[in-house]
């Protein structure tokens, strides 16, 4: 069932011609409260926001162009507004993925461990 769902989602992505993208979280968010507790800390945290994954879930985000990847913990909700953006990365995670200059990048998100 999981494989069928993955294939259907991939097919839908190809039909629509829009790869899911990651977004580097804004500097303005530094110090703000996050939904899952604590505050957003762009300098040290390897965290991310996702619309539906449970808080505390660990995911691997892989840059589809470069192959670089990072492991982050879901601790907030978002991104909102742009349906192509599937995950908001903390500034540190975005830097390690190499997307701080362009701000967005095509990615694959893989669940490593659910909370």
CSV table of N, CA and C in Angstrom, one decimal:
chain,number,residue,atom,x,y,z
A,1,UNK,N,0.8,-1.2,0.0
A,1,UNK,CA,0.0,0.0,0.0
A,1,UNK,C,0.9,1.3,0.0
A,2,UNK,N,1.9,1.2,0.8
A,2,UNK,CA,2.8,2.4,0.9
A,2,UNK,C,3.5,2.7,-0.5
A,3,UNK,N,3.9,1.6,-1.1
A,3,UNK,CA,4.6,1.7,-2.4
A,3,UNK,C,3.6,2.3,-3.4
A,4,UNK,N,2.4,1.8,-3.4
A,4,UNK,CA,1.3,2.3,-4.3
A,4,UNK,C,1.1,3.8,-4.1
A,5,UNK,N,1.0,4.2,-2.8
A,5,UNK,CA,0.8,5.6,-2.5
A,5,UNK,C,2.0,6.5,-3.0
A,6,UNK,N,3.2,6.0,-2.8
A,6,UNK,CA,4.4,6.7,-3.3
A,6,UNK,C,4.4,6.9,-4.8
A,7,UNK,N,4.0,5.8,-5.5
A,7,UNK,CA,4.0,5.8,-7.0
A,7,UNK,C,2.9,6.8,-7.4
A,8,UNK,N,1.8,6.8,-6.8
A,8,UNK,CA,0.7,7.7,-7.1
A,8,UNK,C,1.1,9.1,-6.9
A,9,UNK,N,1.8,9.4,-5.8
A,9,UNK,CA,2.2,10.8,-5.5
A,9,UNK,C,3.3,11.2,-6.5
A,10,UNK,N,4.2,10.3,-6.8
A,10,UNK,CA,5.3,10.6,-7.8
A,10,UNK,C,4.6,10.9,-9.2
A,11,UNK,N,3.6,10.1,-9.6
A,11,UNK,CA,3.0,10.3,-10.8
A,11,UNK,C,2.2,11.6,-10.9
A,12,UNK,N,1.6,12.0,-9.8
A,12,UNK,CA,0.9,13.3,-9.7
A,12,UNK,C,1.9,14.4,-9.8
A,13,UNK,N,3.0,14.3,-9.1
A,13,UNK,CA,4.0,15.3,-9.2
A,13,UNK,C,4.5,15.5,-10.6
A,14,UNK,N,4.8,14.4,-11.3
A,14,UNK,CA,5.2,14.4,-12.7
A,14,UNK,C,4.2,15.0,-13.6
A,15,UNK,N,2.9,14.7,-13.4
A,15,UNK,CA,1.8,15.2,-14.3
A,15,UNK,C,1.7,16.7,-14.1
A,16,UNK,N,1.8,17.1,-12.8
A,16,UNK,CA,1.7,18.6,-12.5
A,16,UNK,C,2.9,19.3,-12.9
A,17,UNK,N,4.0,18.6,-13.1
A,17,UNK,CA,5.3,19.3,-13.5
A,17,UNK,C,5.9,20.1,-12.4
A,18,UNK,N,5.6,19.8,-11.1
A,18,UNK,CA,6.1,20.6,-10.0
A,18,UNK,C,6.7,19.7,-9.0
A,19,UNK,N,8.0,19.7,-8.8
A,19,UNK,CA,8.7,18.9,-7.8
A,19,UNK,C,8.5,19.6,-6.4
A,20,UNK,N,8.3,18.8,-5.4
A,20,UNK,CA,8.2,19.3,-4.0
A,20,UNK,C,9.5,20.1,-3.7
A,21,UNK,N,9.4,21.2,-3.0
A,21,UNK,CA,10.6,22.0,-2.7
A,21,UNK,C,10.7,22.2,-1.2
A,22,UNK,N,11.9,22.4,-0.7
A,22,UNK,CA,12.1,22.8,0.7
A,22,UNK,C,12.4,24.3,0.7
A,23,UNK,N,12.1,25.0,1.8
A,23,UNK,CA,12.2,26.4,2.0
A,23,UNK,C,13.1,26.6,3.2
A,24,UNK,N,14.1,27.6,3.0
A,24,UNK,CA,14.9,28.0,4.2
A,24,UNK,C,14.1,29.0,5.0
A,25,UNK,N,13.9,28.7,6.3
A,25,UNK,CA,13.1,29.5,7.2
A,25,UNK,C,13.7,30.9,7.3
A,26,UNK,N,12.9,31.9,7.5
A,26,UNK,CA,13.3,33.3,7.5
A,26,UNK,C,14.0,33.7,8.8
A,27,UNK,N,14.9,34.6,8.6
A,27,UNK,CA,15.6,35.2,9.8
A,27,UNK,C,14.6,35.8,10.8
A,28,UNK,N,13.5,36.3,10.3
A,28,UNK,CA,12.5,36.9,11.2
A,28,UNK,C,11.9,36.0,12.2
A,29,UNK,N,12.0,34.7,11.9
A,29,UNK,CA,11.4,33.7,12.8
A,29,UNK,C,12.3,33.4,14.0
A,30,UNK,N,13.6,33.8,14.0
A,30,UNK,CA,14.5,33.5,15.1
A,30,UNK,C,13.9,34.0,16.4
A,31,UNK,N,13.9,33.2,17.4
A,31,UNK,CA,13.4,33.5,18.7
A,31,UNK,C,11.9,33.4,18.9
A,32,UNK,N,11.1,33.1,17.8
A,32,UNK,CA,9.7,33.0,18.0
A,32,UNK,C,9.4,31.6,18.5
A,33,UNK,N,8.2,31.5,19.1
A,33,UNK,CA,7.8,30.2,19.7
A,33,UNK,C,7.4,29.2,18.5
A,34,UNK,N,7.7,28.0,18.7
A,34,UNK,CA,7.3,27.0,17.7
A,34,UNK,C,6.2,26.1,18.3
A,35,UNK,N,5.4,25.5,17.5
A,35,UNK,CA,4.2,24.8,17.9
A,35,UNK,C,4.6,23.7,18.9
A,36,UNK,N,5.6,22.9,18.7
A,36,UNK,CA,6.0,21.8,19.5
A,36,UNK,C,6.8,22.1,20.7
A,37,UNK,N,6.8,23.3,21.1
A,37,UNK,CA,7.5,23.7,22.3
A,37,UNK,C,8.9,24.3,22.0
A,38,UNK,N,9.3,25.2,22.8
A,38,UNK,CA,10.6,25.9,22.6
A,38,UNK,C,10.5,27.1,21.7
A,39,UNK,N,11.7,27.5,21.3
A,39,UNK,CA,11.7,28.7,20.4
A,39,UNK,C,12.6,28.3,19.1
A,40,UNK,N,12.3,29.0,18.0
A,40,UNK,CA,13.0,28.7,16.8
A,40,UNK,C,14.4,29.3,17.0
A,41,UNK,N,15.4,28.5,16.8
A,41,UNK,CA,16.8,28.9,16.9
A,41,UNK,C,17.5,28.6,15.6
A,42,UNK,N,17.7,29.6,14.8
A,42,UNK,CA,18.3,29.3,13.5
A,42,UNK,C,19.8,28.9,13.5
A,43,UNK,N,20.5,29.2,14.6
A,43,UNK,CA,21.9,29.0,14.7
A,43,UNK,C,22.3,27.6,15.0
A,44,UNK,N,21.5,26.9,15.7
A,44,UNK,CA,22.0,25.5,16.2
A,44,UNK,C,21.1,24.4,15.9
A,45,UNK,N,19.8,24.6,15.7
A,45,UNK,CA,18.9,23.5,15.6
A,45,UNK,C,18.8,22.9,14.2
A,46,UNK,N,18.7,21.6,14.1
A,46,UNK,CA,18.4,20.9,12.9
A,46,UNK,C,17.0,20.5,12.9
A,47,UNK,N,16.1,21.4,12.7
A,47,UNK,CA,14.7,21.2,12.8
A,47,UNK,C,13.9,21.7,11.5
A,48,UNK,N,12.6,21.4,11.5
A,48,UNK,CA,11.9,21.7,10.3
A,48,UNK,C,10.4,21.8,10.7
A,49,UNK,N,9.6,22.5,9.8
A,49,UNK,CA,8.2,22.5,9.9
A,49,UNK,C,7.6,21.7,8.8
A,50,UNK,N,6.5,21.0,9.1
A,50,UNK,CA,5.8,20.2,8.1
A,50,UNK,C,4.3,20.3,8.4
A,51,UNK,N,3.5,20.3,7.3
A,51,UNK,CA,2.0,20.5,7.5
A,51,UNK,C,1.4,19.3,8.3
A,52,UNK,N,1.8,18.1,8.0
A,52,UNK,CA,1.1,16.9,8.6
A,52,UNK,C,1.8,15.9,9.4
A,53,UNK,N,3.1,15.9,9.3
A,53,UNK,CA,3.9,14.9,10.0
A,53,UNK,C,3.8,15.1,11.5
A,54,UNK,N,3.7,14.1,12.3
A,54,UNK,CA,3.7,14.3,13.8
A,54,UNK,C,4.9,15.0,14.3
A,55,UNK,N,4.7,15.8,15.3
A,55,UNK,CA,5.9,16.5,16.0
A,55,UNK,C,6.8,15.4,16.6
A,56,UNK,N,8.1,15.6,16.5
A,56,UNK,CA,9.0,14.7,17.0
A,56,UNK,C,9.5,13.7,15.9
A,57,UNK,N,8.9,13.7,14.7
A,57,UNK,CA,9.3,12.8,13.7
A,57,UNK,C,10.6,13.2,13.1
A,58,UNK,N,11.5,12.3,12.8
A,58,UNK,CA,12.8,12.5,12.2
A,58,UNK,C,12.7,12.2,10.7
A,59,UNK,N,13.1,13.1,9.9
A,59,UNK,CA,13.1,12.9,8.4
A,59,UNK,C,14.4,13.2,7.8
A,60,UNK,N,14.7,12.6,6.7
A,60,UNK,CA,15.9,12.9,5.9
A,60,UNK,C,15.4,13.7,4.7
A,61,UNK,N,16.0,14.9,4.5
A,61,UNK,CA,15.6,15.8,3.4
A,61,UNK,C,16.8,15.7,2.4
A,62,UNK,N,16.5,15.3,1.2
A,62,UNK,CA,17.6,15.1,0.2
A,62,UNK,C,17.4,16.1,-0.9
A,63,UNK,N,18.4,16.9,-1.2
A,63,UNK,CA,18.4,17.8,-2.4
A,63,UNK,C,18.4,17.0,-3.6
A,64,UNK,N,17.4,17.1,-4.5
A,64,UNK,CA,17.3,16.2,-5.6
A,64,UNK,C,18.3,16.6,-6.7
A,65,UNK,N,18.9,17.7,-6.7
A,65,UNK,CA,19.9,18.1,-7.7
A,65,UNK,C,21.3,17.7,-7.3
A,66,UNK,N,21.7,18.0,-6.1
A,66,UNK,CA,23.0,17.8,-5.6
A,66,UNK,C,23.2,16.4,-4.9
A,67,UNK,N,22.1,15.9,-4.4
A,67,UNK,CA,22.2,14.6,-3.6
A,67,UNK,C,22.6,14.8,-2.2
A,68,UNK,N,22.9,16.1,-1.7
A,68,UNK,CA,23.2,16.3,-0.3
A,68,UNK,C,21.9,16.1,0.5
A,69,UNK,N,22.1,15.6,1.8
A,69,UNK,CA,21.0,15.4,2.6
A,69,UNK,C,21.3,15.8,4.0
A,70,UNK,N,20.2,16.1,4.8
A,70,UNK,CA,20.3,16.4,6.2
A,70,UNK,C,19.1,15.6,6.9
A,71,UNK,N,19.4,15.4,8.2
A,71,UNK,CA,18.3,14.8,9.0
A,71,UNK,C,17.8,15.8,10.0
A,72,UNK,N,16.5,16.0,10.0
A,72,UNK,CA,15.9,17.1,10.9
A,72,UNK,C,14.7,16.5,11.6
A,73,UNK,N,14.4,17.2,12.7
A,73,UNK,CA,13.3,16.8,13.6
A,73,UNK,C,12.1,17.8,13.3
A,74,UNK,N,10.9,17.3,13.1
A,74,UNK,CA,9.8,18.1,12.9
A,74,UNK,C,9.3,18.7,14.2
A,75,UNK,N,9.3,20.0,14.3
A,75,UNK,CA,8.9,20.7,15.6
A,75,UNK,C,7.9,21.8,15.4
A,76,UNK,N,7.4,22.0,14.1
A,76,UNK,CA,6.6,23.2,13.9
A,76,UNK,C,5.7,22.8,12.7
A,77,UNK,N,4.6,23.6,12.5
A,77,UNK,CA,3.7,23.5,11.3
A,77,UNK,C,4.1,24.5,10.2
A,78,UNK,N,3.9,24.1,9.0
A,78,UNK,CA,4.1,24.9,7.8
A,78,UNK,C,4.7,24.0,6.8
A,79,UNK,N,5.1,24.5,5.7
A,79,UNK,CA,4.9,25.9,5.2
A,79,UNK,C,3.5,26.1,4.7
A,80,UNK,N,3.0,27.3,4.7
A,80,UNK,CA,1.7,27.6,4.3
A,80,UNK,C,1.7,28.5,3.1
A,81,UNK,N,0.7,28.5,2.2
A,81,UNK,CA,0.6,29.4,1.1
A,81,UNK,C,1.0,28.8,-0.2
A,82,UNK,N,2.1,28.1,-0.3
A,82,UNK,CA,2.6,27.6,-1.6
A,82,UNK,C,2.6,26.1,-1.5
A,83,UNK,N,1.7,25.4,-2.2
A,83,UNK,CA,1.5,24.0,-2.1
A,83,UNK,C,2.7,23.2,-2.6
A,84,UNK,N,3.6,23.8,-3.4
A,84,UNK,CA,4.9,23.1,-3.8
A,84,UNK,C,5.8,22.9,-2.6
A,85,UNK,N,5.8,23.9,-1.7
A,85,UNK,CA,6.7,23.8,-0.6
A,85,UNK,C,6.2,22.8,0.5
A,86,UNK,N,7.0,21.8,0.7
A,86,UNK,CA,6.5,20.7,1.5
A,86,UNK,C,7.2,20.7,2.9
A,87,UNK,N,8.3,21.5,3.1
A,87,UNK,CA,9.0,21.5,4.3
A,87,UNK,C,9.7,22.8,4.5
A,88,UNK,N,9.7,23.4,5.7
A,88,UNK,CA,10.5,24.6,6.0
A,88,UNK,C,11.7,24.1,6.9
A,89,UNK,N,12.9,24.4,6.4
A,89,UNK,CA,14.0,24.0,7.1
A,89,UNK,C,14.6,25.1,8.0
A,90,UNK,N,15.2,24.7,9.2
A,90,UNK,CA,15.8,25.7,10.0
A,90,UNK,C,17.0,26.3,9.2
A,91,UNK,N,17.5,27.4,9.6
A,91,UNK,CA,18.6,28.0,8.8
A,91,UNK,C,19.9,27.1,8.8
A,92,UNK,N,20.1,26.4,9.9
A,92,UNK,CA,21.3,25.5,9.9
A,92,UNK,C,21.1,24.4,9.0
A,93,UNK,N,19.9,23.8,9.0
A,93,UNK,CA,19.7,22.7,8.1
A,93,UNK,C,19.7,23.1,6.6
A,94,UNK,N,19.2,24.3,6.3
A,94,UNK,CA,19.2,24.8,4.9
A,94,UNK,C,20.7,25.0,4.5
A,95,UNK,N,21.5,25.5,5.4
A,95,UNK,CA,22.9,25.8,5.1
A,95,UNK,C,23.6,24.5,4.8
A,96,UNK,N,23.4,23.5,5.6
A,96,UNK,CA,24.0,22.2,5.4
A,96,UNK,C,23.6,21.5,4.1
A,97,UNK,N,22.3,21.8,3.7
A,97,UNK,CA,21.8,21.3,2.4
A,97,UNK,C,22.3,22.1,1.2
A,98,UNK,N,22.7,23.3,1.5
A,98,UNK,CA,23.3,24.2,0.5
A,98,UNK,C,22.2,25.0,-0.2
A,99,UNK,N,21.2,25.4,0.5
A,99,UNK,CA,20.1,26.1,-0.2
A,99,UNK,C,19.9,27.5,0.4
A,100,UNK,N,20.8,28.0,1.2
A,100,UNK,CA,20.6,29.3,1.8
A,100,UNK,C,20.6,30.5,0.8
A,101,UNK,N,21.3,30.4,-0.3
A,101,UNK,CA,21.4,31.5,-1.3
A,101,UNK,C,20.1,31.5,-2.1
A,102,UNK,N,19.7,30.4,-2.7
A,102,UNK,CA,18.5,30.4,-3.5
A,102,UNK,C,17.2,30.3,-2.7
A,103,UNK,N,17.3,29.9,-1.5
A,103,UNK,CA,16.1,29.9,-0.6
A,103,UNK,C,15.2,28.7,-0.7
A,104,UNK,N,15.1,28.1,-1.9
A,104,UNK,CA,14.3,26.9,-2.1
A,104,UNK,C,15.1,25.9,-3.0
A,105,UNK,N,14.7,24.7,-2.9
A,105,UNK,CA,15.3,23.6,-3.7
A,105,UNK,C,14.4,22.4,-3.8
A,106,UNK,N,14.5,21.7,-5.0
A,106,UNK,CA,13.7,20.5,-5.1
A,106,UNK,C,14.3,19.4,-4.1
A,107,UNK,N,13.4,18.8,-3.4
A,107,UNK,CA,13.8,17.8,-2.4
A,107,UNK,C,12.9,16.6,-2.4
A,108,UNK,N,13.5,15.6,-1.7
A,108,UNK,CA,12.7,14.4,-1.3
A,108,UNK,C,12.7,14.3,0.2
A,109,UNK,N,11.6,14.1,0.8
A,109,UNK,CA,11.5,13.9,2.3
A,109,UNK,C,11.2,12.5,2.6
A,110,UNK,N,12.0,11.9,3.4
A,110,UNK,CA,11.9,10.5,3.8
A,110,UNK,C,11.8,10.4,5.3
A,111,UNK,N,10.7,9.7,5.8
A,111,UNK,CA,10.6,9.6,7.2
A,111,UNK,C,11.6,8.5,7.7
A,112,UNK,N,12.4,8.9,8.7
A,112,UNK,CA,13.3,8.0,9.3
A,112,UNK,C,12.7,7.3,10.5
A,113,UNK,N,12.1,8.1,11.4
A,113,UNK,CA,11.5,7.6,12.7
A,113,UNK,C,10.4,8.5,13.1
A,114,UNK,N,9.2,7.8,13.2
A,114,UNK,CA,8.0,8.6,13.7
A,114,UNK,C,8.1,8.6,15.2
A,115,UNK,N,7.5,9.6,15.8
A,115,UNK,CA,7.5,9.8,17.2
A,115,UNK,C,6.4,8.8,17.7
